[in-house]
Short mmCIF file of C-alpha atoms in Angstrom, two decimals:
data_model
loop_
_atom_site.label_atom_id
_atom_site.label_comp_id
_atom_site.label_asym_id
_atom_site.label_seq_id
_atom_site.Cartn_x
_atom_site.Cartn_y
_atom_site.Cartn_z
CA MET A 27 -29.08 19.10 -3.37
CA ALA A 28 -29.57 15.47 -3.73
CA GLN A 29 -31.48 13.61 -1.05
CA PRO A 30 -29.11 11.95 1.44
CA THR A 31 -28.42 8.25 0.84
CA CYS A 32 -26.04 5.63 2.09
CA PHE A 33 -22.72 5.03 0.57
CA HIS A 34 -22.30 8.51 -0.66
CA GLU A 35 -20.46 11.20 1.28
CA ALA A 36 -22.56 13.94 2.93
CA ASP A 37 -20.32 16.58 1.29
CA PRO A 38 -18.81 15.59 -2.09
CA LEU A 39 -16.97 18.93 -2.10
CA LEU A 40 -14.89 17.98 0.92
CA ALA A 41 -11.16 17.74 0.14
CA LEU A 42 -10.48 14.58 -1.71
CA HIS A 43 -7.48 13.72 0.44
CA ARG A 44 -9.60 13.77 3.55
CA ARG A 45 -12.27 11.46 1.95
CA ALA A 46 -9.57 9.09 0.65
CA LEU A 47 -7.90 9.04 4.07
CA ALA A 48 -11.28 7.95 5.59
CA GLU A 49 -11.48 5.16 3.05
CA GLY A 50 -7.88 4.10 3.88
CA LEU A 51 -8.37 4.08 7.52
CA GLY A 52 -11.71 2.31 7.37
CA THR A 53 -10.19 -0.50 5.22
CA LEU A 54 -7.27 -0.85 7.54
CA LEU A 55 -9.60 -1.43 10.50
CA LEU A 56 -11.79 -3.76 8.45
CA VAL A 57 -8.97 -5.91 7.46
CA LEU A 58 -7.53 -5.83 10.97
CA ALA A 59 -10.95 -7.13 12.23
CA ALA A 60 -11.10 -9.79 9.53
CA CYS A 61 -7.57 -11.18 9.98
CA GLY A 62 -7.53 -10.57 13.71
CA GLY A 63 -10.92 -12.16 14.17
CA GLY A 64 -9.69 -15.32 12.32
CA LEU A 65 -6.48 -15.48 14.36
CA ALA A 66 -8.45 -15.02 17.64
CA ALA A 67 -10.95 -17.73 16.71
CA ALA A 68 -8.20 -20.18 15.78
CA HIS A 69 -6.21 -19.32 19.00
CA ASP A 70 -9.14 -19.62 21.42
CA PHE A 71 -11.10 -22.57 19.93
CA ALA A 72 -9.59 -25.95 18.99
CA GLU A 73 -12.65 -26.89 16.84
CA PRO A 74 -12.24 -25.32 13.33
CA GLY A 75 -16.04 -25.10 12.97
CA PHE A 76 -16.05 -22.09 15.26
CA VAL A 77 -13.79 -20.03 13.04
CA PRO A 78 -16.29 -19.03 10.17
CA PRO A 79 -19.16 -17.86 12.52
CA LEU A 80 -16.74 -15.97 14.86
CA THR A 81 -15.00 -14.34 11.93
CA ALA A 82 -18.35 -13.46 10.44
CA LEU A 83 -19.38 -11.65 13.57
CA SER A 84 -16.06 -9.81 13.76
CA ILE A 85 -16.17 -8.70 10.14
CA ALA A 86 -19.90 -7.71 10.14
CA GLY A 87 -19.60 -5.87 13.50
CA ALA A 88 -16.59 -3.95 12.36
CA LEU A 89 -18.09 -3.07 8.98
CA VAL A 90 -21.38 -1.69 10.42
CA ALA A 91 -19.41 0.46 12.92
CA LEU A 92 -17.00 1.71 10.19
CA ILE A 93 -19.70 2.60 7.75
CA VAL A 94 -21.62 4.50 10.46
CA ALA A 95 -18.50 6.36 11.60
CA PHE A 96 -16.83 7.13 8.17
CA GLY A 97 -19.90 7.05 5.93
CA PRO A 98 -20.66 10.79 6.17
CA VAL A 99 -17.08 11.58 5.14
CA SER A 100 -16.37 9.18 2.32
CA GLY A 101 -19.41 7.12 1.75
CA GLY A 102 -18.03 4.23 3.74
CA HIS A 103 -17.11 1.90 0.97
CA PHE A 104 -13.79 0.20 2.06
CA ASN A 105 -14.17 -1.96 -1.03
CA PRO A 106 -13.06 -1.10 -4.56
CA LEU A 107 -16.13 -2.88 -6.05
CA ILE A 108 -18.45 -0.25 -4.66
CA THR A 109 -16.26 2.68 -5.69
CA ILE A 110 -15.68 1.25 -9.16
CA LEU A 111 -19.40 0.60 -9.77
CA GLN A 112 -20.38 4.10 -8.62
CA TRP A 113 -17.92 5.44 -11.18
CA LEU A 114 -19.33 3.27 -13.94
CA ALA A 115 -22.78 4.48 -12.93
CA GLY A 116 -21.65 8.11 -13.28
CA GLU A 117 -22.06 8.71 -9.47
CA ARG A 118 -18.45 9.40 -8.85
CA PRO A 119 -15.63 11.22 -10.80
CA ARG A 120 -12.73 9.15 -12.12
CA GLY A 121 -10.17 11.00 -10.02
CA CYS A 122 -12.14 10.23 -6.81
CA MET A 123 -12.49 6.57 -7.87
CA ILE A 124 -8.71 6.22 -8.39
CA ALA A 125 -7.81 7.90 -5.10
CA TYR A 126 -10.37 5.86 -3.11
CA VAL A 127 -9.17 2.55 -4.63
CA CYS A 128 -5.51 3.37 -4.03
CA ALA A 129 -6.35 4.31 -0.30
CA GLN A 130 -8.44 1.18 0.17
CA ILE A 131 -5.58 -1.04 -1.09
CA ALA A 132 -2.96 0.68 1.00
CA GLY A 133 -5.12 0.55 4.06
CA ALA A 134 -5.86 -3.14 3.47
CA LEU A 135 -2.13 -4.02 3.36
CA ALA A 136 -1.51 -1.99 6.51
CA GLY A 137 -4.40 -3.80 8.28
CA GLY A 138 -3.11 -7.19 7.33
CA LEU A 139 0.40 -6.45 8.49
CA LEU A 140 -0.87 -5.01 11.75
CA ALA A 141 -3.03 -8.02 12.56
CA ALA A 142 -0.13 -10.37 12.07
CA ALA A 143 2.10 -8.17 14.11
CA LEU A 144 -0.35 -7.83 17.03
CA TRP A 145 -0.77 -11.68 17.21
CA ARG A 146 2.91 -12.23 16.47
CA ALA A 147 1.74 -14.71 13.86
CA SER A 148 3.88 -16.13 11.06
CA PRO A 149 2.30 -15.94 7.58
CA GLY A 150 -0.06 -18.86 6.92
CA THR A 151 -2.84 -19.45 4.40
CA ALA A 152 -6.42 -20.58 4.62
CA GLY A 153 -7.75 -23.69 2.92
CA HIS A 154 -9.56 -21.87 0.20
CA GLY A 155 -8.50 -22.81 -3.29
CA GLY A 156 -7.75 -20.36 -6.04
CA TRP A 157 -9.86 -21.08 -9.19
CA GLY A 158 -11.87 -23.58 -7.23
CA GLY A 159 -13.32 -20.62 -5.25
CA PHE A 160 -14.22 -18.62 -8.43
CA ALA A 161 -17.95 -19.23 -8.38
CA SER A 162 -18.21 -18.70 -4.70
CA GLU A 163 -16.49 -15.34 -4.79
CA ALA A 164 -18.57 -14.18 -7.84
CA VAL A 165 -21.86 -15.06 -6.14
CA ALA A 166 -20.76 -13.50 -2.86
CA SER A 167 -19.67 -10.26 -4.55
CA ALA A 168 -22.80 -9.99 -6.69
CA GLY A 169 -24.96 -10.44 -3.60
CA LEU A 170 -23.04 -7.77 -1.64
CA MET A 171 -23.27 -5.27 -4.44
CA LEU A 172 -27.00 -5.86 -4.83
CA ILE A 173 -27.39 -5.13 -1.06
CA VAL A 174 -25.30 -1.95 -1.27
CA PHE A 175 -26.83 -0.58 -4.39
CA GLY A 176 -30.33 -1.59 -3.32
CA CYS A 177 -29.92 0.32 -0.09
CA ALA A 178 -28.43 3.29 -1.96
CA ARG A 179 -31.04 3.45 -4.70
CA GLY A 180 -33.81 2.96 -2.04
CA ARG A 181 -32.28 5.88 -0.03
CA ARG A 182 -32.06 3.60 3.10
CA THR A 183 -29.63 5.93 4.75
CA ASN A 184 -29.78 4.51 8.24
CA ALA A 185 -30.44 0.88 7.29
CA GLY A 186 -27.60 0.43 4.82
CA PRO A 187 -24.84 -0.40 7.19
CA PHE A 188 -26.91 -2.97 9.08
CA ALA A 189 -28.13 -4.55 5.91
CA VAL A 190 -24.58 -4.96 4.66
CA GLY A 191 -23.45 -6.41 8.01
CA ALA A 192 -26.44 -8.91 8.04
CA TRP A 193 -25.62 -10.01 4.48
CA LEU A 194 -22.02 -10.63 5.22
CA ILE A 195 -22.70 -12.81 8.28
CA ALA A 196 -24.96 -14.98 6.04
CA ALA A 197 -22.57 -14.97 3.11
CA ILE A 198 -19.47 -15.74 5.18
CA VAL A 199 -21.19 -18.83 6.74
CA ALA A 200 -22.94 -19.87 3.54
CA THR A 201 -20.17 -19.67 0.87
CA PRO A 202 -17.25 -22.05 0.52
CA THR A 203 -14.68 -19.22 0.33
CA ALA A 204 -16.18 -17.38 3.34
CA SER A 205 -17.18 -14.33 1.15
CA TYR A 206 -14.15 -12.13 0.77
CA ALA A 207 -16.16 -10.16 -1.78
CA ASN A 208 -13.62 -7.36 -1.69
CA PRO A 209 -10.40 -7.04 -3.77
CA ALA A 210 -8.78 -4.81 -1.08
CA VAL A 211 -9.46 -7.46 1.62
CA VAL A 212 -7.90 -10.07 -0.68
CA VAL A 213 -4.77 -7.95 -1.09
CA GLY A 214 -4.58 -7.36 2.69
CA THR A 215 -4.82 -11.00 3.55
CA LEU A 216 -1.78 -11.70 1.50
CA ALA A 217 0.22 -9.74 4.02
CA SER A 218 -1.28 -11.44 7.08
CA ALA A 219 -1.65 -14.77 8.77
CA GLY A 220 -4.28 -17.17 10.13
CA PRO A 221 -7.44 -18.74 8.71
CA VAL A 222 -8.44 -15.70 6.62
CA ALA A 223 -4.95 -15.21 5.01
CA LEU A 224 -4.71 -16.25 1.35
CA ALA A 225 -1.89 -17.58 -0.76
CA ALA A 226 -0.63 -15.31 -3.47
CA GLY A 227 -1.71 -17.85 -6.09
CA ALA A 228 -5.35 -17.61 -4.96
CA ALA A 229 -5.56 -13.77 -5.25
CA PRO A 230 -5.97 -13.41 -9.12
CA ALA A 231 -8.78 -15.97 -9.22
CA PHE A 232 -10.60 -14.26 -6.23
CA ILE A 233 -10.20 -10.72 -7.62
CA LEU A 234 -11.29 -11.65 -11.12
CA ALA A 235 -14.34 -13.48 -9.76
CA GLU A 236 -15.18 -10.49 -7.51
CA LEU A 237 -15.07 -8.13 -10.45
CA LEU A 238 -17.14 -10.38 -12.61
CA GLY A 239 -19.78 -10.75 -9.76
CA ALA A 240 -19.81 -7.00 -9.35
CA LEU A 241 -20.48 -6.39 -13.04
CA VAL A 242 -23.29 -8.89 -13.09
CA ALA A 243 -24.79 -7.12 -10.11
CA PHE A 244 -24.34 -3.82 -11.82
CA TRP A 245 -26.53 -5.06 -14.75
CA LEU A 246 -29.12 -6.48 -12.29
CA VAL A 247 -29.22 -3.15 -10.35
CA TYR A 248 -30.20 -1.36 -13.58
CA LEU A 249 -32.96 -3.92 -14.18
CA VAL A 250 -34.38 -3.91 -10.63
CA PHE A 251 -33.72 -0.41 -9.26
CA PRO A 252 -34.50 3.04 -10.79
CA GLN A 253 -31.61 5.30 -11.83
CA ARG A 254 -30.81 7.99 -9.33
CA SER A 255 -29.03 11.29 -10.14
CA VAL A 256 -26.22 12.60 -7.89
CA SER A 257 -24.91 16.16 -7.96
CA GLN A 258 -21.12 15.78 -7.69
#
């Protein structure tokens, strides 16, 4: 049996529909926290400068809690980039990868719709440009994947969720696009409202940048961290 590590489920033989459901629910709650946090910040503070740090705290806090809660069941990805890179690394079967990504996207859409409904908000978009945000999203995504796979390869089972949360706080504040770094979150924001919501025209650029950044990180992971074997 492989030594326990973060971002891999405790029991890979658990029924796939249960693991995928955990990914869908976790992504729903993550997008709810992201979009709802942005709406709350914009509603409660007139100064726009408060929105990024408050949104960062909402997203990071939610993600740490969700990884801790759902990680033993599904690995706690809530991000297609993690799932796809694990598949490319031979750490996850293709069928599982497809099920996870579909559940993540469905959960993200539900989370975005729920946030808008709870706040009774009309659809609105953030000020992030489409292709103008390409470099920002590529860098943010590469950084996130390096943190995730660094913790996984280093078997930092307990530290992983907190390392990811800490990185996101820094990246959301430090990058011009506020570090979406997650194609499912991008899709979810299309259905939502407030400062975090994106226009449909921005989505292709963001998603392409995130995939490119993840692939760069995938290459760097193999240079920096040793290969680990996982029994699936």
